[in-house]
Amino acid sequence: MSTAMNFSSKTFKPRPPDKGAFPLDHFGECSAFKERFMECLRDSGYESGACRRRAMAYLECRMERQLMANEPLEKLGFKDLIDEKSEAKPEK
Amino acid sequence: VVPGETALAFYKAKNPTDKPVIGISTYNVIPFEAGQYFNKIQCFCFEEQRLNPQEEVDMPVFFYIDPEFVEDPKMAKVDLITLSYTFFEAKEGQKLPLPGYQ
């Protein structure tokens, strides 16, 4: 473990998260989305990339319920998924 | 997890006591050298979180591994990065110091 007995002067410097903290989901409002995401992970052998759509759905759930600051999904690394969505919907 | 791709992970915390607990957590990354590439976009850490008696909550972390990770020769053999959190009970009036400021 890289904690105590180091002769080097390096220490692990934790950095705060870029966008701050998630408030706790005390009422489990987004638990269903989380379960769907976890189900996908288990089914895919824990391939994070295979479950990005469900991860995005979970974050959208949080944003809708004020459990996360609203942020355009494109900025959260989901640009390709959003582009796919808008290509699927014909422009009116 | 692919460097550069955002990813979501969940931890679970339970307060097994019959009193509310206010906790604050900090994290660690192993191997140490991979820590600089670990970027948290949002998580439950660094701020006080209150858990009611017997409450169990999901604690998400939304992060990505810096794509420069693949350019670093020291990381060539690293295929497993472990993220761990330690919860401390927050005491009134006490602020958890960030290591590195001491």
PDB file of C-alpha atoms in Angstrom:
ATOM      1  CA  MET A   1       0.000   0.000   0.000  1.00  0.00           C
ATOM      2  CA  SER A   2       1.392   3.374  -0.882  1.00  0.00           C
ATOM      3  CA  THR A   3       0.457   5.062   2.369  1.00  0.00           C
ATOM      4  CA  ALA A   4       2.839   5.395   5.301  1.00  0.00           C
ATOM      5  CA  MET A   5       6.406   4.098   4.990  1.00  0.00           C
ATOM      6  CA  ASN A   6       7.596   5.874   1.878  1.00  0.00           C
ATOM      7  CA  PHE A   7      11.065   7.219   1.525  1.00  0.00           C
ATOM      8  CA  SER A   8      10.006   9.261  -1.465  1.00  0.00           C
ATOM      9  CA  SER A   9       8.466  12.644  -0.854  1.00  0.00           C
ATOM     10  CA  LYS A  10       5.437  11.817  -2.987  1.00  0.00           C
ATOM     11  CA  THR A  11       2.108  11.928  -1.222  1.00  0.00           C
ATOM     12  CA  PHE A  12      -1.203  11.159  -2.780  1.00  0.00           C
ATOM     13  CA  LYS A  13      -3.029  14.416  -3.260  1.00  0.00           C
ATOM     14  CA  PRO A  14      -6.756  13.902  -3.535  1.00  0.00           C
ATOM     15  CA  ARG A  15      -8.437  16.350  -5.827  1.00  0.00           C
ATOM     16  CA  PRO A  16     -12.035  17.464  -5.430  1.00  0.00           C
ATOM     17  CA  PRO A  17     -14.435  16.471  -8.209  1.00  0.00           C
ATOM     18  CA  ASP A  18     -14.712  18.857 -11.167  1.00  0.00           C
ATOM     19  CA  LYS A  19     -18.405  19.448 -10.772  1.00  0.00           C
ATOM     20  CA  GLY A  20     -18.728  19.003  -7.037  1.00  0.00           C
ATOM     21  CA  ALA A  21     -20.635  16.500  -5.003  1.00  0.00           C
ATOM     22  CA  PHE A  22     -23.741  14.471  -5.799  1.00  0.00           C
ATOM     23  CA  PRO A  23     -26.388  14.951  -3.128  1.00  0.00           C
ATOM     24  CA  LEU A  24     -27.496  11.635  -1.672  1.00  0.00           C
ATOM     25  CA  ASP A  25     -30.536  10.042  -3.250  1.00  0.00           C
ATOM     26  CA  HIS A  26     -32.207   9.505   0.136  1.00  0.00           C
ATOM     27  CA  PHE A  27     -35.530   8.439  -1.346  1.00  0.00           C
ATOM     28  CA  GLY A  28     -34.072   6.152  -3.982  1.00  0.00           C
ATOM     29  CA  GLU A  29     -35.719   8.178  -6.731  1.00  0.00           C
ATOM     30  CA  CYS A  30     -33.200   7.006  -9.268  1.00  0.00           C
ATOM     31  CA  SER A  31     -32.623   3.517  -7.891  1.00  0.00           C
ATOM     32  CA  ALA A  32     -34.493   1.904 -10.776  1.00  0.00           C
ATOM     33  CA  PHE A  33     -32.158   3.578 -13.259  1.00  0.00           C
ATOM     34  CA  LYS A  34     -29.192   2.480 -11.211  1.00  0.00           C
ATOM     35  CA  GLU A  35     -30.463  -1.116 -11.153  1.00  0.00           C
ATOM     36  CA  ARG A  36     -30.880  -1.137 -14.925  1.00  0.00           C
ATOM     37  CA  PHE A  37     -27.356   0.169 -15.306  1.00  0.00           C
ATOM     38  CA  MET A  38     -25.938  -2.454 -12.936  1.00  0.00           C
ATOM     39  CA  GLU A  39     -27.882  -5.179 -14.755  1.00  0.00           C
ATOM     40  CA  CYS A  40     -26.274  -4.067 -18.007  1.00  0.00           C
ATOM     41  CA  LEU A  41     -22.821  -4.116 -16.431  1.00  0.00           C
ATOM     42  CA  ARG A  42     -23.295  -7.632 -15.124  1.00  0.00           C
ATOM     43  CA  ASP A  43     -24.624  -8.842 -18.473  1.00  0.00           C
ATOM     44  CA  SER A  44     -21.783  -7.274 -20.415  1.00  0.00           C
ATOM     45  CA  GLY A  45     -19.039  -8.619 -18.174  1.00  0.00           C
ATOM     46  CA  TYR A  46     -18.518  -5.187 -16.647  1.00  0.00           C
ATOM     47  CA  GLU A  47     -17.734  -3.418 -19.888  1.00  0.00           C
ATOM     48  CA  SER A  48     -18.355   0.194 -18.986  1.00  0.00           C
ATOM     49  CA  GLY A  49     -18.577   1.240 -22.633  1.00  0.00           C
ATOM     50  CA  ALA A  50     -21.462  -1.149 -23.302  1.00  0.00           C
ATOM     51  CA  CYS A  51     -23.648   0.556 -20.723  1.00  0.00           C
ATOM     52  CA  ARG A  52     -23.187   4.217 -21.454  1.00  0.00           C
ATOM     53  CA  ARG A  53     -26.772   4.693 -22.574  1.00  0.00           C
ATOM     54  CA  ARG A  54     -28.054   3.489 -19.212  1.00  0.00           C
ATOM     55  CA  ALA A  55     -25.437   5.553 -17.378  1.00  0.00           C
ATOM     56  CA  MET A  56     -26.734   8.563 -19.289  1.00  0.00           C
ATOM     57  CA  ALA A  57     -30.317   7.671 -18.326  1.00  0.00           C
ATOM     58  CA  TYR A  58     -29.275   7.521 -14.666  1.00  0.00           C
ATOM     59  CA  LEU A  59     -27.704  10.962 -14.814  1.00  0.00           C
ATOM     60  CA  GLU A  60     -30.740  12.351 -16.621  1.00  0.00           C
ATOM     61  CA  CYS A  61     -32.896  10.958 -13.815  1.00  0.00           C
ATOM     62  CA  ARG A  62     -30.787  12.807 -11.270  1.00  0.00           C
ATOM     63  CA  MET A  63     -30.950  16.053 -13.189  1.00  0.00           C
ATOM     64  CA  GLU A  64     -34.732  15.841 -13.515  1.00  0.00           C
ATOM     65  CA  ARG A  65     -35.049  15.438  -9.752  1.00  0.00           C
ATOM     66  CA  GLN A  66     -32.562  18.119  -8.743  1.00  0.00           C
ATOM     67  CA  LEU A  67     -30.092  15.490  -7.586  1.00  0.00           C
ATOM     68  CA  MET A  68     -27.524  16.767  -9.991  1.00  0.00           C
ATOM     69  CA  ALA A  69     -26.801  20.145 -11.531  1.00  0.00           C
ATOM     70  CA  ASN A  70     -28.177  20.384 -15.036  1.00  0.00           C
ATOM     71  CA  GLU A  71     -25.436  19.950 -17.536  1.00  0.00           C
ATOM     72  CA  PRO A  72     -25.753  19.327 -21.267  1.00  0.00           C
ATOM     73  CA  LEU A  73     -25.149  15.619 -21.786  1.00  0.00           C
ATOM     74  CA  GLU A  74     -22.778  16.378 -24.628  1.00  0.00           C
ATOM     75  CA  LYS A  75     -20.440  17.938 -22.083  1.00  0.00           C
ATOM     76  CA  LEU A  76     -20.522  14.811 -19.944  1.00  0.00           C
ATOM     77  CA  GLY A  77     -19.000  12.647 -22.619  1.00  0.00           C
ATOM     78  CA  PHE A  78     -22.259  11.496 -24.188  1.00  0.00           C
ATOM     79  CA  LYS A  79     -22.081  13.574 -27.346  1.00  0.00           C
ATOM     80  CA  ASP A  80     -22.002  10.552 -29.631  1.00  0.00           C
ATOM     81  CA  LEU A  81     -25.114   9.089 -28.005  1.00  0.00           C
ATOM     82  CA  ILE A  82     -26.972  12.387 -28.285  1.00  0.00           C
ATOM     83  CA  ASP A  83     -26.026  12.760 -31.938  1.00  0.00           C
ATOM     84  CA  GLU A  84     -27.333   9.264 -32.605  1.00  0.00           C
ATOM     85  CA  LYS A  85     -30.591  10.150 -30.882  1.00  0.00           C
ATOM     86  CA  SER A  86     -31.122  13.288 -32.918  1.00  0.00           C
ATOM     87  CA  GLU A  87     -30.265  11.509 -36.148  1.00  0.00           C
ATOM     88  CA  ALA A  88     -32.933   8.922 -35.357  1.00  0.00           C
ATOM     89  CA  LYS A  89     -35.550  11.641 -34.902  1.00  0.00           C
ATOM     90  CA  PRO A  90     -36.465  13.265 -38.211  1.00  0.00           C
ATOM     91  CA  GLU A  91     -36.383  17.067 -38.125  1.00  0.00           C
ATOM     92  CA  LYS A  92     -39.844  18.609 -38.297  1.00  0.00           C
TER      93      LYS A  92
ATOM     94  CA  VAL B   1     -13.163   1.352 -18.892  1.00  0.00           C
ATOM     95  CA  VAL B   2     -11.571   3.099 -21.860  1.00  0.00           C
ATOM     96  CA  PRO B   3      -9.354   6.150 -21.169  1.00  0.00           C
ATOM     97  CA  GLY B   4     -11.186   9.277 -22.254  1.00  0.00           C
ATOM     98  CA  GLU B   5     -14.637   7.725 -21.985  1.00  0.00           C
ATOM     99  CA  THR B   6     -16.817   8.848 -19.083  1.00  0.00           C
ATOM    100  CA  ALA B   7     -17.888   6.079 -16.750  1.00  0.00           C
ATOM    101  CA  LEU B   8     -20.228   5.592 -13.846  1.00  0.00           C
ATOM    102  CA  ALA B   9     -19.592   3.462 -10.773  1.00  0.00           C
ATOM    103  CA  PHE B  10     -21.593   2.859  -7.615  1.00  0.00           C
ATOM    104  CA  TYR B  11     -20.692   2.270  -4.030  1.00  0.00           C
ATOM    105  CA  LYS B  12     -23.210   1.570  -1.326  1.00  0.00           C
ATOM    106  CA  ALA B  13     -23.140   2.872   2.213  1.00  0.00           C
ATOM    107  CA  LYS B  14     -25.208   1.837   5.178  1.00  0.00           C
ATOM    108  CA  ASN B  15     -25.585   3.361   8.598  1.00  0.00           C
ATOM    109  CA  PRO B  16     -26.168   0.350  10.838  1.00  0.00           C
ATOM    110  CA  THR B  17     -26.652   2.405  13.973  1.00  0.00           C
ATOM    111  CA  ASP B  18     -29.819   3.889  15.361  1.00  0.00           C
ATOM    112  CA  LYS B  19     -28.472   7.419  15.249  1.00  0.00           C
ATOM    113  CA  PRO B  20     -27.949   9.659  12.228  1.00  0.00           C
ATOM    114  CA  VAL B  21     -24.356   9.769  11.121  1.00  0.00           C
ATOM    115  CA  ILE B  22     -22.719  12.620   9.295  1.00  0.00           C
ATOM    116  CA  GLY B  23     -19.779  11.434   7.312  1.00  0.00           C
ATOM    117  CA  ILE B  24     -17.286  12.746   4.885  1.00  0.00           C
ATOM    118  CA  SER B  25     -15.168  10.653   2.623  1.00  0.00           C
ATOM    119  CA  THR B  26     -11.890  10.848   0.863  1.00  0.00           C
ATOM    120  CA  TYR B  27     -10.480   8.585  -1.772  1.00  0.00           C
ATOM    121  CA  ASN B  28      -7.376   6.742  -2.780  1.00  0.00           C
ATOM    122  CA  VAL B  29      -6.191   5.375  -6.119  1.00  0.00           C
ATOM    123  CA  ILE B  30      -3.968   2.363  -6.550  1.00  0.00           C
ATOM    124  CA  PRO B  31      -1.452   2.185  -8.170  1.00  0.00           C
ATOM    125  CA  PHE B  32      -0.314   5.517  -6.846  1.00  0.00           C
ATOM    126  CA  GLU B  33       1.001   6.741 -10.202  1.00  0.00           C
ATOM    127  CA  ALA B  34      -2.359   6.179 -11.877  1.00  0.00           C
ATOM    128  CA  GLY B  35      -3.967   8.691  -9.500  1.00  0.00           C
ATOM    129  CA  GLN B  36      -2.927  11.677 -11.603  1.00  0.00           C
ATOM    130  CA  TYR B  37      -4.939  10.289 -14.516  1.00  0.00           C
ATOM    131  CA  PHE B  38      -8.060   9.697 -12.502  1.00  0.00           C
ATOM    132  CA  ASN B  39     -10.521  12.553 -13.008  1.00  0.00           C
ATOM    133  CA  LYS B  40     -13.709  12.755 -11.049  1.00  0.00           C
ATOM    134  CA  ILE B  41     -16.442  14.738 -12.709  1.00  0.00           C
ATOM    135  CA  GLN B  42     -18.830  14.291  -9.840  1.00  0.00           C
ATOM    136  CA  CYS B  43     -18.982  12.115  -6.778  1.00  0.00           C
ATOM    137  CA  PHE B  44     -20.268  11.976  -3.241  1.00  0.00           C
ATOM    138  CA  CYS B  45     -16.971  12.777  -1.608  1.00  0.00           C
ATOM    139  CA  PHE B  46     -15.423  15.771   0.133  1.00  0.00           C
ATOM    140  CA  GLU B  47     -18.741  17.097   1.327  1.00  0.00           C
ATOM    141  CA  GLU B  48     -20.550  16.031   4.452  1.00  0.00           C
ATOM    142  CA  GLN B  49     -23.249  13.531   3.817  1.00  0.00           C
ATOM    143  CA  ARG B  50     -25.852  12.572   6.351  1.00  0.00           C
ATOM    144  CA  LEU B  51     -27.066   9.008   6.711  1.00  0.00           C
ATOM    145  CA  ASN B  52     -30.154   8.454   8.825  1.00  0.00           C
ATOM    146  CA  PRO B  53     -30.437   5.460  11.193  1.00  0.00           C
ATOM    147  CA  GLN B  54     -30.446   2.197   9.210  1.00  0.00           C
ATOM    148  CA  GLU B  55     -30.328   4.132   5.969  1.00  0.00           C
ATOM    149  CA  GLU B  56     -28.625   2.588   2.984  1.00  0.00           C
ATOM    150  CA  VAL B  57     -27.804   4.722  -0.035  1.00  0.00           C
ATOM    151  CA  ASP B  58     -26.136   4.342  -3.387  1.00  0.00           C
ATOM    152  CA  MET B  59     -23.121   6.528  -3.860  1.00  0.00           C
ATOM    153  CA  PRO B  60     -22.244   7.241  -7.459  1.00  0.00           C
ATOM    154  CA  VAL B  61     -18.956   8.352  -8.915  1.00  0.00           C
ATOM    155  CA  PHE B  62     -18.835   9.777 -12.430  1.00  0.00           C
ATOM    156  CA  PHE B  63     -15.310   9.863 -13.768  1.00  0.00           C
ATOM    157  CA  TYR B  64     -12.934   9.323 -16.641  1.00  0.00           C
ATOM    158  CA  ILE B  65      -9.352   8.236 -17.058  1.00  0.00           C
ATOM    159  CA  ASP B  66      -7.302  10.931 -18.749  1.00  0.00           C
ATOM    160  CA  PRO B  67      -6.516   9.788 -22.314  1.00  0.00           C
ATOM    161  CA  GLU B  68      -2.877  10.739 -21.726  1.00  0.00           C
ATOM    162  CA  PHE B  69      -2.739   7.617 -19.614  1.00  0.00           C
ATOM    163  CA  VAL B  70      -2.108   5.598 -22.779  1.00  0.00           C
ATOM    164  CA  GLU B  71       0.906   7.765 -23.659  1.00  0.00           C
ATOM    165  CA  ASP B  72       2.643   7.239 -20.345  1.00  0.00           C
ATOM    166  CA  PRO B  73       5.205   4.414 -20.552  1.00  0.00           C
ATOM    167  CA  LYS B  74       4.993   3.950 -16.784  1.00  0.00           C
ATOM    168  CA  MET B  75       1.350   2.983 -17.206  1.00  0.00           C
ATOM    169  CA  ALA B  76       1.976   0.388 -19.902  1.00  0.00           C
ATOM    170  CA  LYS B  77       1.662  -2.535 -17.507  1.00  0.00           C
ATOM    171  CA  VAL B  78      -1.266  -1.086 -15.583  1.00  0.00           C
ATOM    172  CA  ASP B  79      -4.518  -2.764 -16.487  1.00  0.00           C
ATOM    173  CA  LEU B  80      -6.228  -2.501 -13.134  1.00  0.00           C
ATOM    174  CA  ILE B  81      -6.837   0.710 -11.246  1.00  0.00           C
ATOM    175  CA  THR B  82      -8.529   0.466  -7.884  1.00  0.00           C
ATOM    176  CA  LEU B  83     -10.487   3.331  -6.433  1.00  0.00           C
ATOM    177  CA  SER B  84     -11.319   3.161  -2.765  1.00  0.00           C
ATOM    178  CA  TYR B  85     -13.119   5.483  -0.386  1.00  0.00           C
ATOM    179  CA  THR B  86     -12.776   5.886   3.335  1.00  0.00           C
ATOM    180  CA  PHE B  87     -15.613   7.355   5.332  1.00  0.00           C
ATOM    181  CA  PHE B  88     -14.869   9.431   8.358  1.00  0.00           C
ATOM    182  CA  GLU B  89     -17.469  10.478  10.839  1.00  0.00           C
ATOM    183  CA  ALA B  90     -17.623  14.254  10.750  1.00  0.00           C
ATOM    184  CA  LYS B  91     -17.241  15.811  14.155  1.00  0.00           C
ATOM    185  CA  GLU B  92     -18.871  19.137  14.802  1.00  0.00           C
ATOM    186  CA  GLY B  93     -16.648  22.028  13.968  1.00  0.00           C
ATOM    187  CA  GLN B  94     -14.059  19.825  12.367  1.00  0.00           C
ATOM    188  CA  LYS B  95     -13.133  20.251   8.738  1.00  0.00           C
ATOM    189  CA  LEU B  96     -11.453  17.345   7.058  1.00  0.00           C
ATOM    190  CA  PRO B  97      -8.051  18.605   5.983  1.00  0.00           C
ATOM    191  CA  LEU B  98      -7.010  17.745   2.456  1.00  0.00           C
ATOM    192  CA  PRO B  99      -3.659  15.975   2.566  1.00  0.00           C
ATOM    193  CA  GLY B 100      -0.995  18.099   0.996  1.00  0.00           C
ATOM    194  CA  TYR B 101      -2.015  21.216   2.857  1.00  0.00           C
ATOM    195  CA  GLN B 102      -0.405  20.010   6.073  1.00  0.00           C
TER     196      GLN B 102
END
